[in-house]
Coordinates of C-alpha atoms and ligand atoms in Angstrom, one line a residue:
M1 CA 185.7 41.6 178.0
E2 CA 184.6 42.0 181.6
N3 CA 181.0 41.4 180.6
N4 CA 182.0 38.3 178.8
E5 CA 183.6 36.9 181.8
K6 CA 180.6 37.6 183.9
L7 CA 178.4 35.8 181.4
Q8 CA 180.8 32.8 181.4
N9 CA 180.6 32.7 185.2
I10 CA 176.8 32.7 185.0
R11 CA 176.8 29.9 182.4
H12 CA 179.2 27.8 184.4
S13 CA 177.1 28.3 187.6
L14 CA 174.0 27.2 185.7
A15 CA 175.8 24.0 184.8
H16 CA 176.2 23.3 188.6
L17 CA 172.5 24.1 189.0
L18 CA 171.6 21.6 186.2
A19 CA 173.7 18.9 187.9
A20 CA 172.0 19.6 191.2
A21 CA 168.5 19.4 189.6
V22 CA 169.4 16.1 187.9
I23 CA 170.8 14.5 191.0
K24 CA 167.7 15.6 192.9
L25 CA 165.2 14.2 190.3
Y26 CA 167.3 11.1 189.4
P27 CA 169.1 9.9 192.5
G28 CA 172.1 7.6 191.6
T29 CA 172.9 9.5 188.4
K30 CA 176.7 9.9 188.0
R31 CA 177.7 13.5 187.2
T32 CA 181.0 14.2 185.3
I33 CA 181.8 17.6 183.9
G34 CA 179.9 20.7 183.0
P35 CA 181.6 23.7 181.4
A36 CA 180.3 27.0 180.0
I37 CA 180.2 27.2 176.2
D38 CA 179.5 29.9 173.6
N39 CA 175.8 30.0 173.9
G40 CA 175.3 28.6 177.4
F41 CA 176.5 25.4 179.1
Y42 CA 176.2 21.7 179.2
Y43 CA 176.7 18.9 181.7
D44 CA 177.5 15.2 181.0
F45 CA 175.8 12.5 183.1
E46 CA 175.6 8.8 183.3
F47 CA 171.9 8.1 184.0
K48 CA 170.7 4.8 185.4
E49 CA 167.7 4.9 183.0
P50 CA 167.9 6.8 179.7
I51 CA 166.1 10.1 179.6
T52 CA 164.6 11.9 176.5
E53 CA 164.1 15.5 175.6
K54 CA 160.6 15.2 177.0
D55 CA 162.2 15.2 180.4
L56 CA 163.9 18.6 179.9
P57 CA 161.0 20.8 181.0
K58 CA 160.8 18.9 184.3
I59 CA 164.6 19.3 184.9
E60 CA 164.4 23.0 184.0
K61 CA 161.6 23.5 186.4
E62 CA 163.6 21.9 189.2
M63 CA 166.6 24.1 188.3
K64 CA 164.4 27.2 188.7
K65 CA 163.1 26.0 192.0
L66 CA 166.6 25.3 193.4
Q67 CA 167.9 28.6 192.0
K68 CA 165.8 30.6 194.4
T69 CA 167.7 29.0 197.3
W70 CA 171.2 29.4 195.8
K71 CA 173.3 32.4 196.7
S72 CA 177.1 32.4 196.4
F73 CA 179.5 29.5 196.1
E74 CA 181.5 28.5 199.1
R75 CA 185.1 27.4 198.3
R76 CA 187.1 25.0 200.3
E77 CA 190.3 23.1 199.6
V78 CA 190.3 19.3 200.0
A79 CA 193.0 16.7 200.1
A80 CA 192.9 14.1 197.3
D81 CA 191.9 11.4 199.9
E82 CA 189.0 13.3 201.1
A83 CA 187.9 14.0 197.5
R84 CA 188.2 10.3 196.7
E85 CA 186.0 9.5 199.6
L86 CA 183.4 12.0 198.6
F87 CA 183.2 10.6 195.1
K88 CA 183.9 7.0 195.8
D89 CA 181.0 5.8 193.7
N90 CA 181.8 8.0 190.7
P91 CA 184.6 6.6 188.5
Y92 CA 184.6 9.8 186.4
K93 CA 185.3 12.2 189.2
L94 CA 187.8 9.7 190.6
E95 CA 189.6 9.9 187.3
L96 CA 189.6 13.7 187.4
I97 CA 190.8 13.7 191.0
E98 CA 193.8 11.5 190.0
E99 CA 194.6 13.8 187.2
F100 CA 194.2 17.1 189.2
S101 CA 196.1 15.9 192.2
K102 CA 199.0 14.4 190.2
D103 CA 201.3 17.4 190.4
G104 CA 200.5 18.0 194.1
Q105 CA 197.9 20.7 193.2
T106 CA 195.2 21.3 195.8
L107 CA 191.7 20.3 194.9
T108 CA 188.9 22.7 195.4
M109 CA 185.3 22.0 196.1
Y110 CA 182.5 24.6 195.6
K111 CA 179.4 24.4 197.7
S112 CA 176.3 26.1 196.4
S113 CA 173.7 24.8 198.9
E114 CA 173.4 22.5 201.9
Y115 CA 173.2 19.4 199.7
F116 CA 175.2 20.2 196.6
E117 CA 178.9 20.5 196.3
D118 CA 181.1 19.9 193.2
L119 CA 184.7 19.5 192.4
C120 CA 185.6 22.6 190.4
R121 CA 188.3 25.1 189.7
G122 CA 186.0 28.1 190.2
G123 CA 184.7 31.0 188.2
H124 CA 181.1 31.4 189.4
A125 CA 178.3 34.1 189.5
D126 CA 178.2 36.2 192.7
N127 CA 174.6 35.3 193.4
V128 CA 172.8 32.5 191.5
S129 CA 169.3 33.5 192.7
A130 CA 169.8 36.9 191.1
I131 CA 170.2 35.4 187.6
D132 CA 167.0 36.1 185.5
P133 CA 165.2 32.7 185.4
D134 CA 163.9 33.7 181.9
S135 CA 167.4 34.2 180.5
F136 CA 168.2 30.5 180.3
K137 CA 166.6 27.3 179.2
L138 CA 167.5 23.7 178.6
S139 CA 167.7 23.1 174.8
K140 CA 168.6 19.5 173.9
I141 CA 170.3 16.3 174.8
A142 CA 172.9 14.4 172.9
G143 CA 175.2 11.5 173.4
A144 CA 178.8 12.3 174.2
Y145 CA 181.7 10.0 174.9
W146 CA 183.5 10.5 178.2
R147 CA 186.4 12.8 177.4
G148 CA 185.4 12.8 173.7
D149 CA 187.0 9.3 173.2
E150 CA 184.9 6.7 171.4
K151 CA 186.6 4.0 173.4
N152 CA 184.9 5.3 176.5
K153 CA 181.4 5.1 177.7
M154 CA 178.7 7.1 176.0
L155 CA 177.2 9.7 178.4
T156 CA 174.1 11.9 178.2
R157 CA 174.9 15.5 177.6
I158 CA 172.2 18.1 178.5
Y159 CA 172.6 21.4 176.8
G160 CA 171.3 24.7 178.1
L161 CA 171.2 28.2 176.5
A162 CA 172.0 31.2 178.7
F163 CA 172.3 34.9 177.9
E164 CA 172.5 38.2 179.8
S165 CA 168.7 38.8 179.5
K166 CA 165.5 37.3 178.3
E167 CA 165.7 39.6 175.2
E168 CA 169.1 38.2 174.3
L169 CA 167.9 34.7 174.7
D170 CA 164.8 35.4 172.5
K171 CA 167.1 37.0 169.9
Y172 CA 169.2 33.9 169.9
L173 CA 166.2 31.6 169.6
T174 CA 164.9 33.6 166.6
M175 CA 168.3 33.3 165.0
L176 CA 168.2 29.5 165.5
E177 CA 164.8 29.3 163.9
E178 CA 166.1 31.2 160.9
A179 CA 169.2 29.1 160.8
E180 CA 167.1 26.0 160.8
K181 CA 165.2 27.3 157.7
R182 CA 168.4 28.0 156.0
D183 CA 170.1 24.7 156.9
H184 CA 172.4 23.9 154.0
K185 CA 171.6 20.2 154.2
K186 CA 168.0 21.0 153.4
L187 CA 168.6 23.8 151.0
G188 CA 171.3 21.9 149.2
V189 CA 168.8 19.2 148.3
L190 CA 166.0 21.7 147.5
L191 CA 168.4 23.6 145.1
D192 CA 169.7 20.3 143.7
L193 CA 173.4 21.1 144.5
F194 CA 174.7 17.9 146.1
V195 CA 173.6 14.5 147.2
I196 CA 175.0 12.1 149.8
S197 CA 174.5 8.4 148.8
D198 CA 174.4 5.6 151.2
L199 CA 176.3 3.4 148.8
V200 CA 179.2 5.9 148.5
G201 CA 179.2 6.7 152.1
S202 CA 178.6 9.5 154.6
G203 CA 180.9 12.4 154.5
L204 CA 181.4 11.9 150.8
P205 CA 179.1 14.4 149.0
L206 CA 178.5 14.0 145.3
W207 CA 178.0 17.1 143.2
T208 CA 175.1 17.5 140.7
P209 CA 175.5 19.5 137.5
R210 CA 174.2 22.6 139.3
G211 CA 176.4 22.1 142.3
T212 CA 179.4 21.5 140.2
L213 CA 178.7 24.7 138.3
V214 CA 178.6 26.7 141.5
R215 CA 181.8 25.0 142.8
N216 CA 183.6 25.8 139.5
L217 CA 182.4 29.4 139.5
L218 CA 183.7 30.0 143.0
D219 CA 187.0 28.4 142.3
D220 CA 187.4 30.4 139.0
Y221 CA 186.7 33.6 141.0
V222 CA 189.5 32.8 143.5
W223 CA 191.8 31.9 140.6
E224 CA 190.9 35.2 138.7
L225 CA 192.1 37.1 141.8
R226 CA 195.2 35.0 142.3
K227 CA 196.2 35.1 138.7
K228 CA 196.5 38.9 139.0
I229 CA 199.2 38.5 141.7
G230 CA 201.3 36.1 139.9
Y231 CA 200.2 32.6 141.0
Q232 CA 200.6 29.6 138.7
K233 CA 198.5 26.5 138.7
V234 CA 200.1 23.2 139.6
E235 CA 198.6 19.7 139.8
I236 CA 199.4 16.7 142.0
P237 CA 198.2 13.1 142.4
H238 CA 195.9 12.3 145.4
I239 CA 198.1 9.6 146.9
T240 CA 201.7 9.4 148.0
K241 CA 204.3 7.0 149.3
K242 CA 204.5 6.8 153.1
E243 CA 208.0 8.3 153.0
L244 CA 206.8 11.7 152.0
Y245 CA 204.7 12.0 155.1
E246 CA 207.4 10.5 157.3
K247 CA 209.6 13.3 156.2
S248 CA 207.0 16.0 156.5
G249 CA 206.0 14.8 159.9
H250 CA 202.4 14.3 158.8
W251 CA 202.5 10.5 159.1
E252 CA 202.8 10.9 162.9
K253 CA 200.6 14.0 163.2
F254 CA 197.7 12.6 161.0
K255 CA 198.1 9.0 161.9
N256 CA 194.5 8.5 163.0
E257 CA 193.0 10.5 160.1
L258 CA 195.0 9.0 157.2
F259 CA 193.3 6.8 154.7
R260 CA 196.0 4.2 154.0
I261 CA 196.5 2.0 151.0
T262 CA 198.7 -1.1 150.7
T263 CA 199.6 -1.9 147.1
R264 CA 199.6 -5.4 145.8
E265 CA 203.4 -5.2 146.0
G266 CA 203.1 -4.5 149.7
H267 CA 204.0 -0.8 149.6
E268 CA 202.3 1.6 151.9
F269 CA 200.6 4.7 150.4
A270 CA 198.2 7.2 151.8
M271 CA 195.4 9.4 150.4
K272 CA 196.6 13.0 150.9
P273 CA 195.1 14.8 153.9
M274 CA 196.7 18.1 152.8
N275 CA 198.8 19.3 149.8
C276 CA 201.8 21.0 151.3
P277 CA 204.3 18.1 151.2
H278 CA 203.5 17.3 147.5
H279 CA 204.0 21.0 146.7
T280 CA 207.4 21.1 148.4
Q281 CA 208.5 18.5 145.9
I282 CA 207.5 20.7 143.0
Y283 CA 209.6 23.5 144.4
A284 CA 212.5 21.0 145.1
R285 CA 212.7 20.0 141.5
K286 CA 215.4 22.5 140.8
Q287 CA 217.8 25.1 142.3
F288 CA 216.0 28.4 142.3
S289 CA 217.9 31.7 142.2
Y290 CA 216.6 34.4 144.4
R291 CA 215.7 36.2 141.2
E292 CA 213.1 33.6 140.5
L293 CA 211.4 33.9 143.8
P294 CA 208.6 34.0 145.0
Q295 CA 207.3 30.8 143.4
R296 CA 203.5 30.8 143.9
Y297 CA 201.7 27.5 143.3
A298 CA 197.9 27.4 143.4
N299 CA 196.0 24.1 143.3
T300 CA 192.4 23.3 144.0
T301 CA 192.3 19.7 144.8
V302 CA 190.5 17.1 146.9
C303 CA 191.9 16.0 150.3
Y304 CA 190.8 13.0 152.3
R305 CA 190.5 12.6 156.1
D306 CA 189.2 9.7 157.9
E307 CA 186.8 11.6 160.2
Q308 CA 184.7 9.7 162.8
T309 CA 181.2 8.9 161.5
G310 CA 179.6 10.7 164.5
E311 CA 181.5 13.9 163.7
L312 CA 180.3 14.1 160.1
S313 CA 177.7 16.8 159.3
G314 CA 176.4 17.9 155.9
L315 CA 179.1 19.8 154.1
S316 CA 180.6 21.2 157.2
R317 CA 182.5 18.1 158.2
V318 CA 183.3 15.6 155.4
R319 CA 185.8 12.9 154.5
A320 CA 186.6 14.3 151.1
F321 CA 186.8 18.0 150.4
A322 CA 188.3 20.3 147.8
Q323 CA 190.8 22.8 149.2
D324 CA 191.5 26.0 147.2
D325 CA 195.1 25.7 148.3
A326 CA 198.2 27.7 147.5
H327 CA 201.8 27.7 148.6
V328 CA 204.3 30.4 148.2
F329 CA 208.0 29.7 148.5
C330 CA 209.8 32.9 149.1
R331 CA 212.6 34.6 151.0
F332 CA 211.9 35.9 154.5
S333 CA 212.4 39.4 153.2
Q334 CA 209.5 38.9 150.8
V335 CA 207.0 37.7 153.3
K336 CA 205.4 41.0 154.1
E337 CA 204.7 41.9 150.5
E338 CA 203.3 38.4 149.8
L339 CA 201.0 38.4 152.8
A340 CA 199.7 41.9 151.9
A341 CA 199.0 40.9 148.4
I342 CA 197.0 37.8 149.4
W343 CA 195.1 39.8 152.0
D344 CA 194.3 42.9 150.0
K345 CA 193.9 41.4 146.5
V346 CA 192.3 38.0 147.2
V347 CA 190.8 37.5 150.7
Q348 CA 189.3 41.0 151.1
P349 CA 187.6 41.3 147.7
F350 CA 186.4 37.7 147.8
Y351 CA 184.6 38.0 151.1
E352 CA 183.5 41.5 150.5
S353 CA 181.7 40.5 147.4
F354 CA 179.4 38.2 149.4
G355 CA 178.7 40.8 152.1
F356 CA 180.6 39.0 154.8
N357 CA 182.0 41.2 157.5
L358 CA 185.6 40.1 158.1
K359 CA 187.6 40.2 161.3
L360 CA 191.1 39.1 161.8
R361 CA 192.8 37.1 164.5
L362 CA 196.6 37.2 164.7
S363 CA 197.5 33.8 165.9
L364 CA 200.8 34.2 167.8
H365 CA 203.1 31.9 169.7
D366 CA 203.2 31.8 173.5
P367 CA 206.7 33.1 174.6
K368 CA 206.2 31.3 177.9
Q369 CA 206.3 27.9 176.2
P370 CA 209.2 28.2 173.7
E371 CA 209.5 24.4 173.7
K372 CA 206.2 24.1 171.8
Y373 CA 207.5 26.0 168.8
L374 CA 210.0 25.4 166.1
G375 CA 212.8 27.9 165.5
G376 CA 214.4 30.6 167.5
Q377 CA 212.7 33.4 169.4
Q378 CA 214.2 36.0 167.2
R379 CA 212.7 34.6 164.0
W380 CA 209.3 34.4 165.7
Q381 CA 209.4 37.9 166.9
Q382 CA 210.4 39.1 163.4
A383 CA 207.6 37.1 161.8
E384 CA 205.0 38.2 164.3
S385 CA 205.9 41.9 164.0
I386 CA 205.4 41.6 160.3
L387 CA 201.9 40.3 160.8
R388 CA 201.1 42.9 163.4
E389 CA 202.4 45.7 161.3
L390 CA 200.1 44.5 158.4
A391 CA 197.2 44.3 160.7
E392 CA 197.7 47.8 162.2
Q393 CA 198.0 49.3 158.7
R394 CA 194.6 48.1 157.8
S395 CA 191.2 49.1 159.0
M396 CA 190.0 45.6 159.8
E397 CA 189.2 44.9 163.5
F398 CA 191.7 42.4 164.9
S399 CA 192.4 40.5 168.0
Q400 CA 195.6 38.7 169.1
G401 CA 195.5 35.0 170.0
V402 CA 198.6 34.3 172.1
G403 CA 199.3 30.5 171.9
E404 CA 197.1 30.1 168.8
A405 CA 200.0 29.9 166.3
A406 CA 200.8 26.7 164.6
F407 CA 204.0 25.1 165.9
Y408 CA 205.7 26.0 162.6
G409 CA 204.7 29.7 162.4
P410 CA 202.2 32.5 163.2
K411 CA 199.0 32.8 161.2
L412 CA 196.5 35.4 160.0
D413 CA 193.1 33.8 160.6
F414 CA 190.0 35.5 159.1
L415 CA 186.6 35.3 160.8
A416 CA 183.5 36.0 158.7
T417 CA 180.3 37.2 160.4
D418 CA 177.3 35.9 158.4
S419 CA 173.9 37.5 157.9
L420 CA 172.6 35.7 161.0
G421 CA 175.4 37.2 163.1
R422 CA 177.3 33.9 163.4
Q423 CA 181.0 33.9 163.2
W424 CA 183.0 31.4 161.1
Q425 CA 186.7 30.9 160.7
V426 CA 187.3 31.1 157.0
A427 CA 190.5 32.1 155.1
T428 CA 193.8 31.4 156.8
I429 CA 197.3 32.6 155.8
Q430 CA 200.1 30.8 157.6
L431 CA 203.8 31.3 157.7
D432 CA 205.7 28.1 157.8
M433 CA 209.4 27.8 158.9
N434 CA 209.2 24.0 159.4
Q435 CA 208.5 22.3 156.1
P436 CA 211.3 24.2 154.3
E437 CA 213.6 22.9 157.0
R438 CA 212.4 19.3 156.8
F439 CA 212.7 19.2 153.0
D440 CA 215.8 21.4 152.9
L441 CA 214.3 24.0 150.6
Y442 CA 216.5 26.9 149.7
C443 CA 217.4 29.4 147.0
I444 CA 220.7 30.6 145.9
N445 CA 221.1 34.2 147.1
E446 CA 223.1 37.2 145.9
T447 CA 226.3 35.9 147.3
G448 CA 225.9 32.4 145.9
E449 CA 225.0 30.8 149.2
H450 CA 222.1 28.5 150.0
E451 CA 219.4 30.6 151.8
R452 CA 216.6 28.8 153.6
V453 CA 213.2 29.8 152.1
V454 CA 209.9 30.4 153.9
M455 CA 206.6 28.7 152.9
I456 CA 203.3 30.5 153.0
H457 CA 200.1 28.5 153.1
A458 CA 197.1 30.4 151.8
A459 CA 193.6 28.8 151.4
I460 CA 190.9 31.4 150.6
M461 CA 187.7 29.4 151.0
G462 CA 189.5 26.7 153.0
S463 CA 187.4 23.9 151.6
I464 CA 184.8 24.6 148.9
E465 CA 182.4 22.2 150.8
R466 CA 182.6 24.1 154.0
F467 CA 182.6 27.5 152.4
L468 CA 179.4 26.5 150.5
S469 CA 177.7 25.3 153.7
I470 CA 178.4 28.8 155.1
L471 CA 177.4 30.6 151.9
I472 CA 174.2 28.7 151.5
E473 CA 173.1 29.6 155.0
H474 CA 174.4 33.2 154.8
T475 CA 172.4 33.8 151.6
G476 CA 169.5 31.5 152.4
G477 CA 170.3 30.0 149.0
N478 CA 169.8 33.4 147.2
F479 CA 173.2 33.3 145.5
P480 CA 174.3 36.5 143.7
L481 CA 173.4 36.5 140.0
W482 CA 176.9 35.6 138.8
L483 CA 176.9 32.5 141.0
S484 CA 173.2 31.3 140.5
P485 CA 173.1 28.0 138.6
V486 CA 170.1 29.3 136.7
Q487 CA 170.1 33.1 136.3
V488 CA 166.9 33.7 134.4
A489 CA 163.7 31.7 134.1
I490 CA 161.4 32.5 131.2
L491 CA 157.8 31.7 132.0
P492 CA 155.3 31.8 129.1
I493 CA 151.7 32.1 130.4
S494 CA 150.4 29.7 127.8
D495 CA 151.6 27.5 124.9
N496 CA 150.9 30.4 122.5
Q497 CA 154.0 32.3 123.8
I498 CA 156.5 29.4 123.7
E499 CA 157.9 30.5 120.4
Y500 CA 158.3 34.0 121.6
A501 CA 159.9 32.7 124.8
K502 CA 162.5 30.9 122.7
S503 CA 163.2 33.9 120.7
V504 CA 163.8 35.9 123.9
R505 CA 166.2 33.3 125.1
D506 CA 168.1 33.3 121.8
E507 CA 168.3 37.1 122.0
L508 CA 169.8 36.9 125.5
L509 CA 172.2 34.2 124.4
L510 CA 173.3 36.2 121.5
A511 CA 174.2 39.0 123.9
D512 CA 176.2 36.6 126.1
E513 CA 176.4 32.9 125.4
N514 CA 177.3 32.3 129.1
F515 CA 173.8 33.3 130.4
R516 CA 172.2 30.4 132.2
I517 CA 168.5 30.4 131.2
E518 CA 165.6 28.0 131.5
I519 CA 162.2 28.1 129.8
D520 CA 159.4 26.6 131.9
D521 CA 157.1 25.3 129.1
R522 CA 155.2 23.0 131.4
A523 CA 151.4 23.1 131.2
E524 CA 151.2 24.7 134.6
S525 CA 149.5 28.0 135.7
I526 CA 151.7 31.1 135.7
G527 CA 151.2 31.2 139.5
K528 CA 152.7 27.8 139.9
K529 CA 155.6 28.6 137.5
I530 CA 156.5 31.7 139.5
R531 CA 156.3 29.8 142.8
D532 CA 158.6 27.1 141.6
A533 CA 161.1 29.5 140.1
T534 CA 161.1 31.4 143.4
L535 CA 161.6 28.2 145.4
Q536 CA 164.6 27.5 143.1
K537 CA 165.9 31.0 144.1
I538 CA 166.3 31.9 140.4
P539 CA 167.2 35.6 140.5
Y540 CA 165.1 36.8 137.5
Q541 CA 161.8 35.6 136.1
I542 CA 160.7 36.8 132.7
I543 CA 156.9 36.6 132.3
I544 CA 155.6 36.4 128.8
G545 CA 151.9 36.7 127.9
E546 CA 149.9 38.0 125.0
K547 CA 150.5 41.6 125.9
E548 CA 154.3 41.1 126.0
L549 CA 154.2 39.1 122.7
S550 CA 152.3 41.8 120.8
A551 CA 154.4 44.6 122.2
G552 CA 157.7 42.7 121.7
H553 CA 158.6 43.4 125.3
I554 CA 159.2 41.3 128.4
S555 CA 157.9 41.6 132.0
V556 CA 160.5 41.0 134.7
R557 CA 160.2 40.2 138.3
T558 CA 162.8 39.1 140.9
R559 CA 162.9 36.1 143.3
S560 CA 162.1 38.5 146.2
G561 CA 158.8 39.3 144.4
E562 CA 159.7 42.7 143.2
D563 CA 158.0 43.7 139.9
L564 CA 160.4 45.5 137.6
G565 CA 157.7 46.2 135.0
T566 CA 158.0 45.7 131.2
M567 CA 161.2 46.5 129.3
E568 CA 163.0 45.9 126.1
V569 CA 165.2 42.7 126.1
S570 CA 168.3 44.9 125.4
V571 CA 167.6 46.9 128.6
F572 CA 167.4 43.7 130.6
V573 CA 170.6 42.5 129.1
E574 CA 172.5 45.6 130.1
K575 CA 171.1 45.4 133.6
I576 CA 172.1 41.8 134.2
L577 CA 175.5 42.1 132.5
T578 CA 176.4 44.9 134.9
E579 CA 175.2 43.0 137.9
I580 CA 177.2 39.9 136.9
K581 CA 180.3 41.9 136.1
E582 CA 180.2 43.7 139.5
K583 CA 179.6 40.4 141.3
K584 CA 177.0 42.1 143.5
Ligands
ZN1 ZN1 182.2 25.5 189.2
ZN2 ZN1 199.7 24.0 153.2

């Protein structure tokens, strides 16, 4: 933790250095803010003349020159008036000064050299000149609205990468290169999984036959796990009257992201941005006795959010996405068992089967800000101690995020580390004490009274789109056999073996009609056929020539180029059936 803080301080100090270099090279540039981020730092500027990425080496060189003269940061407190005077030509800093000085807080300035001082709250490296100049580099520029608001001016953001050492930086750059090769936007097209059409619109991916197959297989897998712990499927329409969301509170909360519809009769409807309110109405259809609880509803269904065009990215951020959603309505006394079942019997096996390393974050409420949360302290403490107990009983590494809870309840957030070492937030299980209150959901308990129920939200993949973007990059498109759209490619060397190729296919299909097999009967060389099947990441390639034909065998190789030699078709069938069954 201490190391981490040190690195954040270095990154933040480098942001100051970047601003100083820019001001030196481009006098009259207006500087705004420059925080440390996960892999380095950035700084947002308003340039008089636009710059391009070609200018970055020059700026980086200037940073490294200035760096030698920078030691520690000198702190001083200033009155708001003095700060206004210092930044009188900079509307951005003036806006910050107004904000920071509003509650009578003192403003602080940090001086790092004779000619450079910045408004800042602190957190710097002890000695800037001691930072290894090879451990950081400027990486890219991007447009960024002032304060992230598209109504504001577009600024130029310069990004820098910074790590503890040159080795760490190099490791990161290698990872970026590999990530670039595995970019799901490129691989998705290469593997013919999805397409984004200009006519349909950005953020609205369309799924090809292969992509649809993969989606359905993933969804079936989650369902297979859920079914075992007593879930039932439900189905809902994709629109609703405004009243449902007014009651749930989502009309207010999602007001900027809702796709709204006005009917010809003038009624207001909306496309659903989530499924919880609809599902409450399925539960509310009748009075449940405590004996009938938990009620567990699973529903994979598309949600719609009006994301800003600039925020859209491949499958990671879209306007229409399928959630593998589920809601459990149960008594508070049943919460622990329900959570344990979802965790151990669904989340864990699902992510394990893809080789993701899972970590947990317990997202808890902040007891210092009780006004931010719904419900009494006692209920929160009970709920959180259940989650903590569950976490402590398992071997999974976990952290606690105080203040990370939703306003309606604490959460179990799962983080998956992929094969490139990147961390993604994936499954989430949330306790909700709010929706049951708003919709007056209860059961009849042992004494015949109305007892308020609790709602558990549990999405395993989250959205299939986002999960697939992670999975494509994690596997580099090399899906496990059970998930590969084409599992076996049969490659006859010449036309003479086409009939035999077909008989091999039929024999495979006779063993299991669900095998996904393609025969490449094009008049191409065997080398070309192997290359194409490999590019398609087809797990197994069966090569058939004269030798195989006369012996009645097959030769098998894998997409990684491993030669498995010749074997009987029945031996191959056994092998792949086991691999599919084990979901390896
Ligand atoms: Zn600072
Ligand atoms: Zn929900």
